Coordinates of C-alpha atoms and ligand atoms in Angstrom, one line a residue:
M1 CA -69.0 28.5 -47.0
V2 CA -69.3 27.4 -50.8
N3 CA -66.8 25.2 -52.4
E4 CA -64.2 25.6 -49.2
S5 CA -61.6 22.8 -49.7
Y6 CA -60.0 21.3 -46.5
D7 CA -57.7 18.7 -45.7
L8 CA -60.0 16.6 -43.5
I9 CA -63.1 17.0 -42.2
V10 CA -63.5 15.6 -38.6
I11 CA -66.8 15.1 -37.6
G12 CA -68.2 15.6 -34.5
G13 CA -67.2 18.6 -32.0
G14 CA -66.8 15.5 -28.8
I15 CA -63.8 14.8 -26.7
N16 CA -62.5 12.8 -29.7
G17 CA -63.6 15.1 -32.8
A18 CA -61.8 18.1 -31.2
G19 CA -58.5 16.5 -29.4
I20 CA -58.0 15.2 -33.2
A21 CA -59.1 18.6 -35.1
R22 CA -56.5 19.6 -32.3
D23 CA -53.7 17.2 -33.5
A24 CA -53.6 17.9 -37.5
A25 CA -54.5 21.1 -37.6
G26 CA -51.1 21.3 -35.3
R27 CA -49.3 18.7 -37.7
G28 CA -50.4 21.5 -40.7
L29 CA -53.5 20.2 -41.8
S30 CA -55.4 21.6 -43.1
V31 CA -59.2 20.8 -41.0
L32 CA -62.8 21.4 -40.8
L33 CA -64.8 20.4 -37.7
V34 CA -67.9 20.3 -38.3
E35 CA -70.2 19.3 -35.1
A36 CA -74.5 18.6 -35.3
D37 CA -75.1 21.2 -32.2
D38 CA -72.9 22.8 -29.4
L39 CA -69.8 21.3 -28.8
A40 CA -70.2 19.0 -26.4
S41 CA -73.7 18.8 -26.5
Q42 CA -74.0 15.3 -26.6
T43 CA -71.7 12.4 -24.7
S44 CA -68.7 14.5 -23.9
S45 CA -70.3 17.1 -21.3
A46 CA -72.0 14.0 -19.3
S47 CA -70.0 12.3 -18.1
T48 CA -68.3 11.4 -14.3
K49 CA -65.9 14.3 -15.0
L50 CA -62.8 12.5 -14.0
I51 CA -59.6 11.1 -15.1
H52 CA -59.1 8.2 -14.2
G53 CA -57.3 4.8 -14.7
G54 CA -60.4 3.0 -13.9
L55 CA -59.6 0.6 -11.3
R56 CA -62.6 -2.0 -11.8
Y57 CA -61.0 -2.5 -14.8
L58 CA -58.8 -4.5 -13.2
E59 CA -60.9 -7.6 -12.5
Q60 CA -61.8 -7.0 -16.3
Y61 CA -58.3 -7.8 -17.0
E62 CA -58.5 -4.5 -18.6
F63 CA -54.8 -4.2 -17.4
K64 CA -53.5 -2.0 -21.7
L65 CA -56.3 -0.2 -21.0
V66 CA -55.9 0.8 -17.3
A67 CA -52.5 1.5 -18.0
K68 CA -52.7 3.8 -20.8
A69 CA -55.4 6.2 -18.4
L70 CA -53.7 5.9 -15.4
S71 CA -49.9 7.5 -18.3
E72 CA -53.0 10.2 -19.8
R73 CA -53.5 10.9 -16.6
E74 CA -50.4 13.1 -15.7
V75 CA -49.9 14.3 -19.1
L76 CA -53.2 16.0 -18.9
L77 CA -53.2 17.4 -14.9
K78 CA -50.2 19.3 -16.8
A79 CA -52.0 19.8 -19.8
A80 CA -55.1 21.5 -18.0
P81 CA -53.5 21.8 -14.7
H82 CA -57.5 25.0 -14.3
I83 CA -59.9 21.7 -15.1
I84 CA -58.7 19.7 -14.2
W85 CA -57.1 18.5 -10.7
P86 CA -55.6 15.9 -8.2
M87 CA -59.8 14.1 -6.0
R88 CA -58.4 11.8 -3.9
F89 CA -61.1 8.5 -3.8
I90 CA -62.5 6.6 -0.7
L91 CA -63.0 3.7 -0.6
P92 CA -65.2 2.3 2.1
H93 CA -64.3 -1.5 3.5
Q94 CA -66.7 -4.5 2.9
K95 CA -65.0 -7.6 3.5
H96 CA -68.0 -9.4 1.3
L97 CA -68.0 -7.4 -1.3
R98 CA -64.5 -8.0 -2.5
P99 CA -61.3 -9.1 0.8
A100 CA -59.3 -6.3 1.6
W101 CA -56.1 -8.4 -0.2
M102 CA -57.7 -8.4 -3.4
I103 CA -58.2 -4.4 -2.5
R104 CA -55.0 -4.4 -1.7
T105 CA -53.7 -6.2 -5.3
G106 CA -55.6 -3.8 -7.6
L107 CA -54.2 -0.5 -5.7
F108 CA -50.1 -2.4 -5.9
L109 CA -50.9 -2.5 -9.9
Y110 CA -53.3 0.4 -10.1
D111 CA -49.9 2.7 -8.0
H112 CA -47.1 1.7 -10.8
L113 CA -48.7 0.3 -14.2
G114 CA -49.0 3.8 -15.6
G115 CA -46.0 6.0 -14.9
R116 CA -48.4 7.8 -11.4
Q117 CA -45.0 11.0 -10.6
T118 CA -46.9 13.5 -9.5
L119 CA -49.9 12.3 -7.4
A120 CA -50.4 10.5 -4.1
G121 CA -50.2 6.9 -3.9
S122 CA -52.8 4.7 -1.8
H123 CA -53.1 3.6 1.5
G124 CA -55.9 2.5 4.3
V125 CA -58.1 4.4 5.8
T126 CA -58.9 4.1 9.5
F127 CA -62.6 7.0 9.5
A128 CA -62.2 7.3 13.0
D129 CA -59.6 9.5 12.4
H130 CA -60.2 10.5 9.2
P131 CA -62.6 13.0 7.5
A132 CA -64.0 11.1 5.3
G133 CA -65.4 8.8 7.7
M134 CA -67.4 11.8 9.5
P135 CA -70.9 11.9 6.3
L136 CA -70.2 7.4 6.3
K137 CA -72.2 6.0 8.8
S138 CA -70.8 3.9 11.5
E139 CA -70.6 0.2 10.8
F140 CA -68.0 1.8 7.8
Q141 CA -64.7 1.9 10.0
K142 CA -62.2 1.2 7.5
G143 CA -61.3 2.3 3.7
F144 CA -58.6 2.9 1.5
A145 CA -57.9 5.7 0.0
Y146 CA -56.4 6.9 -3.6
S147 CA -55.5 8.8 -6.3
D148 CA -57.3 10.0 -9.7
A149 CA -57.9 13.0 -11.4
W150 CA -61.2 15.6 -11.7
V151 CA -62.0 17.0 -15.8
Q152 CA -64.0 20.0 -16.8
D153 CA -65.9 17.4 -19.3
A154 CA -67.2 20.2 -21.3
R155 CA -65.0 22.4 -21.0
L156 CA -61.8 20.2 -21.9
V157 CA -63.7 19.8 -25.7
V158 CA -64.2 23.9 -25.8
L159 CA -59.9 24.5 -25.3
N160 CA -59.1 21.7 -28.0
C161 CA -61.1 23.5 -30.1
M162 CA -60.1 27.0 -29.5
D163 CA -56.9 25.4 -29.8
A164 CA -56.8 23.9 -32.5
A165 CA -59.0 27.3 -33.9
S166 CA -55.7 28.4 -33.8
R167 CA -53.5 26.3 -35.2
G168 CA -56.3 27.5 -38.0
A169 CA -58.8 24.4 -38.1
R170 CA -61.7 26.2 -38.6
I171 CA -65.2 24.8 -36.4
M172 CA -68.1 24.6 -37.1
T173 CA -70.9 23.9 -34.5
R174 CA -74.6 24.3 -34.8
T175 CA -73.6 22.3 -38.4
S176 CA -74.3 18.9 -39.4
A177 CA -73.2 16.8 -42.1
E178 CA -75.9 15.5 -43.8
T179 CA -74.1 13.6 -47.0
A180 CA -70.4 12.2 -47.4
V181 CA -69.7 11.4 -50.9
R182 CA -66.5 10.0 -51.3
N183 CA -64.1 10.2 -54.5
A184 CA -60.6 8.7 -55.5
D185 CA -59.0 11.8 -54.6
G186 CA -61.6 13.4 -51.9
W187 CA -64.6 13.6 -49.7
Q188 CA -67.6 15.7 -51.3
V189 CA -70.2 17.0 -47.7
T190 CA -73.0 18.2 -48.1
L191 CA -74.1 21.1 -44.7
K192 CA -76.6 21.5 -43.4
T193 CA -77.1 24.8 -40.5
M194 CA -79.3 24.5 -38.2
D195 CA -81.2 26.9 -40.1
G196 CA -81.7 24.9 -43.3
E197 CA -78.5 26.0 -44.8
T198 CA -77.0 23.9 -46.9
S199 CA -73.2 24.7 -48.4
E200 CA -70.4 22.1 -50.1
V201 CA -67.2 21.4 -48.3
R202 CA -64.3 19.2 -50.1
A203 CA -61.5 17.9 -47.8
R204 CA -59.2 14.6 -49.8
G205 CA -59.7 12.3 -45.4
L206 CA -62.3 11.8 -43.3
A207 CA -62.5 11.3 -39.9
N208 CA -65.4 9.8 -38.3
A209 CA -65.4 11.0 -34.1
A210 CA -69.6 11.2 -33.7
G211 CA -70.0 9.3 -30.3
P212 CA -72.8 7.0 -30.9
W213 CA -73.9 8.0 -33.6
A214 CA -70.4 7.5 -35.7
V215 CA -72.6 4.1 -38.0
R216 CA -75.0 5.2 -37.9
F217 CA -73.3 8.2 -39.9
L218 CA -71.2 5.2 -42.5
D219 CA -74.1 3.6 -42.7
E220 CA -76.6 6.3 -44.2
V221 CA -74.4 10.3 -44.3
A222 CA -71.8 8.1 -45.7
S223 CA -72.3 4.3 -47.4
Q224 CA -69.4 3.2 -45.7
K225 CA -69.8 -0.9 -44.7
H226 CA -67.5 -0.6 -41.0
P227 CA -65.9 -3.9 -39.7
Y228 CA -67.3 -2.3 -35.8
S229 CA -70.9 -1.8 -34.3
L230 CA -70.7 0.0 -31.0
R231 CA -73.3 -0.7 -27.8
L232 CA -75.0 1.7 -26.8
I233 CA -74.9 2.1 -23.4
K234 CA -77.0 5.8 -21.5
G235 CA -75.1 6.7 -17.8
S236 CA -76.9 9.5 -15.8
H237 CA -76.3 11.0 -12.2
I238 CA -78.0 12.6 -9.6
V239 CA -77.2 16.3 -8.4
V240 CA -77.9 17.2 -4.1
N241 CA -77.3 19.5 -2.5
Q242 CA -73.7 18.7 -0.6
L243 CA -73.5 15.0 2.1
F244 CA -70.2 16.5 2.9
D245 CA -67.8 19.7 3.5
H246 CA -64.0 18.1 2.7
D247 CA -62.6 17.0 -1.0
H248 CA -62.4 13.3 -0.9
A249 CA -64.6 11.4 -3.4
Y250 CA -66.1 8.4 -2.2
I251 CA -66.3 5.4 -4.7
F252 CA -69.3 2.6 -3.5
Q253 CA -68.9 -0.5 -4.2
Q254 CA -72.9 -1.5 -4.4
P255 CA -75.1 -5.8 -3.8
D256 CA -75.5 -5.9 -7.7
G257 CA -71.1 -5.4 -8.1
R258 CA -70.9 -3.0 -10.3
I259 CA -69.7 0.7 -7.9
V260 CA -71.3 4.6 -7.4
F261 CA -69.6 7.7 -7.0
A262 CA -70.6 10.2 -4.3
I263 CA -67.8 13.1 -6.1
P264 CA -67.4 17.6 -3.9
Y265 CA -69.5 18.9 -7.3
E266 CA -69.2 23.0 -7.9
R267 CA -68.5 23.8 -4.3
D268 CA -72.0 23.0 -2.4
F269 CA -72.9 19.9 -4.6
T270 CA -73.1 16.6 -4.2
L271 CA -73.1 14.5 -7.7
I272 CA -73.6 10.6 -7.7
G273 CA -73.4 8.4 -10.7
T274 CA -73.6 6.4 -12.5
T275 CA -75.9 3.7 -14.2
D276 CA -75.1 1.8 -16.4
V277 CA -78.5 1.0 -18.9
E278 CA -78.9 -0.9 -22.9
H279 CA -80.3 2.5 -25.0
E280 CA -81.8 1.3 -28.0
G281 CA -83.0 2.9 -31.1
A282 CA -81.1 6.2 -31.9
P283 CA -78.0 7.8 -30.1
G284 CA -80.2 11.8 -28.9
K285 CA -81.4 13.4 -25.8
V286 CA -81.0 10.8 -23.1
T287 CA -82.7 11.1 -19.8
I288 CA -83.0 9.9 -16.8
E289 CA -86.1 7.7 -15.1
E290 CA -87.0 6.8 -12.2
D291 CA -85.7 4.2 -11.1
E292 CA -82.5 5.1 -11.9
V293 CA -82.7 7.9 -10.2
R294 CA -84.2 5.8 -7.8
Y295 CA -80.6 3.4 -7.3
L296 CA -78.4 5.7 -6.8
C297 CA -79.8 6.9 -4.3
E298 CA -79.9 3.2 -2.6
S299 CA -76.9 3.3 -3.6
A300 CA -75.8 6.4 -1.7
N301 CA -78.1 5.5 1.4
R302 CA -76.1 2.5 1.7
Y303 CA -72.9 4.8 3.3
F304 CA -74.3 7.6 4.7
E305 CA -75.8 7.6 7.4
R306 CA -78.2 10.7 6.2
S307 CA -80.5 9.9 3.5
I308 CA -81.2 10.9 0.2
G309 CA -84.4 10.5 -2.0
P310 CA -85.8 11.2 -5.2
D311 CA -86.7 14.8 -4.1
D312 CA -84.0 15.3 -2.7
V313 CA -82.2 15.9 -6.7
V314 CA -81.8 19.2 -7.9
W315 CA -80.6 18.3 -11.3
S316 CA -80.3 15.4 -13.2
Y317 CA -78.1 14.3 -16.6
S318 CA -77.7 11.2 -18.6
G319 CA -75.6 9.9 -22.4
V320 CA -75.2 7.5 -24.1
R321 CA -71.7 5.6 -24.4
P322 CA -71.2 4.9 -27.7
L323 CA -69.2 1.6 -26.5
L324 CA -67.3 -1.0 -28.9
D325 CA -69.4 -4.0 -29.0
D326 CA -67.3 -6.9 -27.7
R327 CA -70.3 -9.0 -27.5
E328 CA -70.6 -8.9 -23.4
D329 CA -73.3 -9.4 -22.0
N330 CA -73.2 -7.3 -18.7
A331 CA -73.3 -3.7 -19.9
S332 CA -71.1 -2.8 -17.4
E333 CA -68.7 -5.0 -18.4
I334 CA -68.7 -4.1 -21.7
T335 CA -64.5 -2.6 -22.8
R336 CA -64.2 0.5 -22.5
D337 CA -60.8 0.5 -24.6
Y338 CA -61.5 1.7 -28.7
R339 CA -61.1 0.8 -31.4
I340 CA -59.9 3.6 -34.9
Q341 CA -60.3 2.5 -38.0
L342 CA -58.6 4.2 -41.6
D343 CA -59.6 2.2 -44.2
T344 CA -58.3 3.9 -47.2
A345 CA -59.1 0.5 -49.9
G346 CA -62.8 2.9 -50.8
G347 CA -61.2 5.3 -52.0
A348 CA -60.5 9.0 -49.8
P349 CA -59.5 8.0 -46.4
L350 CA -61.3 7.2 -43.7
L351 CA -60.9 7.2 -40.1
N352 CA -63.4 5.9 -38.1
V353 CA -63.4 6.4 -34.5
F354 CA -65.0 3.5 -32.3
G355 CA -64.8 4.0 -28.3
G356 CA -63.0 5.7 -25.5
K357 CA -62.8 7.5 -23.2
L358 CA -62.6 11.6 -22.2
T359 CA -59.4 10.3 -20.5
T360 CA -57.7 8.5 -23.5
Y361 CA -59.0 10.7 -26.0
R362 CA -56.2 12.3 -26.6
R363 CA -53.9 8.9 -27.0
L364 CA -56.7 8.8 -29.5
A365 CA -56.8 11.3 -31.5
E366 CA -52.6 10.7 -31.5
D367 CA -53.1 7.7 -33.0
A368 CA -55.9 9.0 -35.1
V369 CA -53.7 11.3 -36.6
D370 CA -50.6 9.2 -36.8
K371 CA -52.7 7.1 -39.3
L372 CA -54.4 9.0 -41.4
A373 CA -51.4 12.3 -41.5
P374 CA -49.5 9.5 -43.8
E375 CA -52.0 9.0 -45.8
L376 CA -52.5 12.8 -47.1
G377 CA -48.5 13.0 -47.2
N378 CA -47.9 15.1 -43.7
R379 CA -45.6 13.1 -42.4
Q380 CA -45.2 15.2 -39.0
N381 CA -44.3 14.3 -35.5
A382 CA -46.7 14.3 -33.2
W383 CA -46.3 16.5 -30.3
T384 CA -49.5 17.2 -28.1
G385 CA -48.2 15.4 -25.6
N386 CA -45.1 17.1 -25.5
D387 CA -45.9 20.1 -23.4
H388 CA -48.3 21.9 -25.1
P389 CA -50.9 23.9 -22.9
L390 CA -54.9 23.1 -23.1
P391 CA -55.6 27.2 -23.4
G392 CA -55.8 29.2 -20.4
G393 CA -53.5 26.7 -18.9
E394 CA -50.3 28.1 -19.3
N395 CA -49.7 28.7 -15.8
P396 CA -48.8 25.3 -13.5
N397 CA -50.4 26.1 -10.9
P398 CA -54.5 27.6 -10.3
D399 CA -53.9 29.1 -7.2
D400 CA -51.7 31.4 -7.2
L401 CA -53.3 32.8 -10.9
V402 CA -55.9 33.0 -8.1
A403 CA -54.8 34.8 -5.9
S404 CA -52.8 37.5 -8.7
L405 CA -56.3 37.6 -10.1
R406 CA -57.1 38.8 -6.5
A407 CA -54.6 41.3 -5.6
S408 CA -54.6 42.6 -9.3
H409 CA -58.2 43.3 -9.0
A410 CA -59.6 43.6 -5.5
F411 CA -63.2 43.9 -6.8
I412 CA -63.5 40.5 -7.9
P413 CA -65.4 38.5 -4.9
P414 CA -62.9 35.2 -3.8
S415 CA -65.7 32.7 -5.5
L416 CA -66.2 34.7 -8.4
A417 CA -61.9 34.9 -9.1
T418 CA -61.2 30.9 -7.8
R419 CA -63.9 30.0 -9.9
W420 CA -62.6 31.8 -13.5
V421 CA -59.5 30.7 -12.9
F422 CA -60.9 27.0 -12.3
N423 CA -62.8 27.6 -15.9
Y424 CA -60.9 30.2 -17.7
G425 CA -57.2 29.5 -16.2
T426 CA -55.9 32.0 -17.2
R427 CA -57.7 33.5 -20.0
A428 CA -59.6 35.1 -16.8
M429 CA -57.6 38.4 -17.5
T430 CA -59.0 38.5 -20.3
I431 CA -62.6 37.6 -20.2
V432 CA -61.4 40.9 -17.1
G433 CA -59.9 43.7 -19.3
D434 CA -60.3 46.8 -18.9
A435 CA -62.3 46.6 -15.7
R436 CA -61.5 48.5 -13.0
S437 CA -65.1 46.7 -10.1
L438 CA -67.8 44.3 -11.0
T439 CA -70.1 47.8 -12.6
D440 CA -67.5 47.3 -15.2
L441 CA -68.3 44.0 -15.6
G442 CA -71.3 44.6 -17.0
E443 CA -74.8 43.9 -16.7
H444 CA -75.3 41.0 -14.1
F445 CA -76.6 38.3 -15.2
G446 CA -77.7 36.0 -11.8
A447 CA -75.3 34.9 -9.0
D448 CA -72.3 35.8 -10.4
L449 CA -72.8 35.7 -13.7
Y450 CA -71.9 39.7 -16.0
A451 CA -71.7 40.3 -18.7
A452 CA -68.4 40.4 -19.7
E453 CA -67.9 36.4 -19.7
V454 CA -70.7 36.0 -21.6
D455 CA -69.0 37.9 -24.8
Y456 CA -66.3 36.0 -23.9
L457 CA -68.4 32.9 -24.1
R458 CA -69.7 33.7 -27.5
E459 CA -66.1 35.2 -28.5
H460 CA -64.3 32.2 -28.0
E461 CA -65.8 29.5 -27.0
W462 CA -68.8 29.0 -29.9
A463 CA -71.4 29.7 -27.4
R464 CA -74.9 31.1 -28.6
T465 CA -78.2 30.1 -26.2
A466 CA -77.7 29.9 -22.5
E467 CA -78.9 26.8 -22.4
D468 CA -73.9 26.2 -23.9
I469 CA -72.9 29.2 -21.3
L470 CA -75.3 27.0 -18.3
W471 CA -74.4 23.8 -19.0
R472 CA -71.7 23.3 -20.8
R473 CA -68.9 26.2 -20.4
S474 CA -69.7 26.7 -16.9
K475 CA -72.1 25.0 -14.7
L476 CA -74.1 28.0 -13.1
G477 CA -78.0 26.6 -14.6
L478 CA -76.7 25.2 -11.0
R479 CA -77.1 29.2 -9.2
L480 CA -79.6 31.1 -11.5
D481 CA -83.2 30.6 -11.7
D482 CA -85.7 30.5 -14.2
S483 CA -86.0 34.3 -14.6
E484 CA -82.3 34.8 -15.1
K485 CA -81.9 32.1 -17.2
R486 CA -84.8 33.9 -19.9
R487 CA -83.5 36.4 -19.6
L488 CA -79.9 35.8 -20.1
G489 CA -81.4 33.4 -23.5
D490 CA -82.9 36.9 -24.5
H491 CA -79.6 38.4 -24.6
L492 CA -78.3 35.7 -26.1
A493 CA -80.6 35.6 -29.3
Q494 CA -80.3 39.1 -29.1
S495 CA -77.4 39.8 -29.9
F496 CA -77.1 36.5 -33.2
A497 CA -79.8 38.1 -35.8
T498 CA -78.8 34.5 -37.7
P499 CA -76.4 31.3 -36.7
M500 CA -74.0 32.5 -40.0
E501 CA -73.7 35.4 -38.0
M502 CA -72.4 33.2 -34.9
S503 CA -69.9 31.6 -37.5
A504 CA -68.6 34.5 -39.1
S505 CA -67.3 36.3 -35.5
L506 CA -65.8 33.0 -34.6
R507 CA -63.5 32.5 -38.2
Ligands
LIG601 C1 -72.3 8.0 -18.3 C2 -70.4 8.0 -18.7 C3 -69.8 8.7 -17.7 C4 -68.9 8.2 -18.2 N1 -68.0 8.9 -17.3 C5 -66.8 9.0 -17.7 C6 -65.2 9.3 -16.7 O1 -65.5 9.4 -15.1 N2 -64.5 9.8 -17.4 C7 -63.1 8.9 -18.8 O2 -62.9 9.3 -19.2 N3 -65.7 8.8 -19.7 C8 -66.4 8.4 -19.2 N4 -67.2 8.7 -19.9 C9 -67.5 7.8 -21.8 C10 -66.3 9.7 -22.6 O3 -67.5 9.8 -22.2 C11 -66.8 9.0 -23.9 O4 -66.4 8.3 -24.1 C12 -66.8 10.2 -24.6 O5 -67.1 11.5 -23.9 C13 -67.0 10.0 -26.3 O6 -67.2 10.8 -27.0 P1 -67.4 11.3 -28.5 O7 -67.0 12.4 -28.9 O8 -66.6 9.4 -28.8 O9 -69.1 11.6 -28.3 P2 -69.5 12.9 -27.9 O10 -68.9 14.0 -27.0 O11 -70.8 12.0 -28.2 O12 -69.9 13.7 -29.5 C14 -69.8 13.0 -30.7 C15 -70.3 14.3 -31.6 O13 -70.6 14.1 -33.3 C16 -71.4 14.8 -33.0 N5 -72.7 14.2 -34.4 C17 -73.3 13.0 -34.7 N6 -73.3 13.0 -36.2 C18 -73.2 14.0 -36.7 C19 -73.0 13.8 -38.3 N7 -73.4 13.9 -39.1 N8 -72.2 15.5 -38.1 C20 -72.0 16.8 -37.5 N9 -72.3 16.3 -36.2 C21 -72.0 14.2 -35.7 C22 -72.6 14.9 -31.8 O14 -73.4 16.4 -32.5 C23 -71.7 14.5 -30.6 O15 -71.9 16.0 -30.4 C24 -68.4 9.0 -19.4 C25 -69.8 8.3 -20.2 C26 -71.1 7.7 -19.9 C27 -72.0 8.5 -21.1

């Protein structure tokens, strides 16, 4: 690690850093990405997990943002059909909240703004003859259906890093940038691993994709001025046992003008979110508060026949949105658009990312590298929009993949084949390897987690702890009990004596 030198160092292994690293590596730049914790350990695993245009942003006249996000849906559905899939949304009509003409106009724009190709258009529904009507209170008789897409958010980050690594990038997790000194011809960055080991690297350019830490990075690590600031807005979700057994999601209008989603989640659960709470102080691990749980339960109870309360919550998660500060008073109305700032005046190139959404990460990364690469003498064209699937996304039809995995390996239970394909796509074959029986998959850690998957995640996806595997590479945390989780943690701790061994194994 001593005195390594790169074209570009990317700070932050959330979706924006991962996207920038992939794009830049694919254009031939030598790239190092450093992430202080696990990949997607912060905001990028705490989202509502929608690749969406953002229907409600139309009310804020954010037409450009909505059009950009809607057109990205189609690109991303093609690039990663195993972790991004179409989802139909049901919006029950409440005429005192928004009149039907307003919703119809919004949905018309939503259908037409973003060059929709594969997704179904919107239409009105009558709940008496629609499966989505079943779990709703009888006062809701009509509504609307429209399309967006679902994404396994943390996996999107990992797949971008895997693709970046396959194009030559080096990905260092659990390694933070402690200081960054800017000279005329490059950056000298001091790195520190979680174990306290430090090292120095050099890079000709630096991309600050530190998400909620982007401003702190400039103030405290790099000592650089910045023209924009961020608003940190916490959002939380709750997970409850399945409230309905069809595959439509709901978008529920609330009396405070906000909307709350209720989404089918991990086969047996319902995901409900989100909140918007101003976050003061340092970003970092945030947790849900009692009044957020209450708010989300009440939001669902307004619509579902079956009432839920705090005792029904089986899991919750929270994250901090790094939003571009546009001086908006209402937290849910702050823009979700991003700004990319290239600063070349103060020495070697510095690119800063302020704001953004998962949905627009690929465009953001493309814009960022379009700006940055010429400063590093690279004039390669943008490439990520042109039929370059993310790892595992080579087969456009995951259902076919499940069928062929089951045909070639009949011992794999249908639910496991489905879970593997909708997380790893074609890479499920790497996990199976030569196995001819469940016993060949190695130690069983609980639910349907076997050593073969754990080994794959360690060897190919930078997983190091039980939490990496149970809550980010998968959502098996919902299914393993405490002793099974501990056993997995012990197993992983024994596998890697030191973090340096870990990073060496992934080089
Ligand atoms: C509640 C909620 C719901 C959302 N829902 C959606 C949605 O449905 N659809 C959508 O498109 N978007 C959604 N978003 C927005 C989306 O999640 C974020 O825009 C996106 O994840 C931000 O990614 P990022 O890479 O900028 O930040 P992060 O994911 O936070 O990544 C930044 C990384 O930088 C690292 N870092 C910081 N400082 C350093 C340092 N000095 N050295 C090394 N590493 C460092 C951090 O550890 C962190 O992992 C939602 C956000 C929230 C909070």
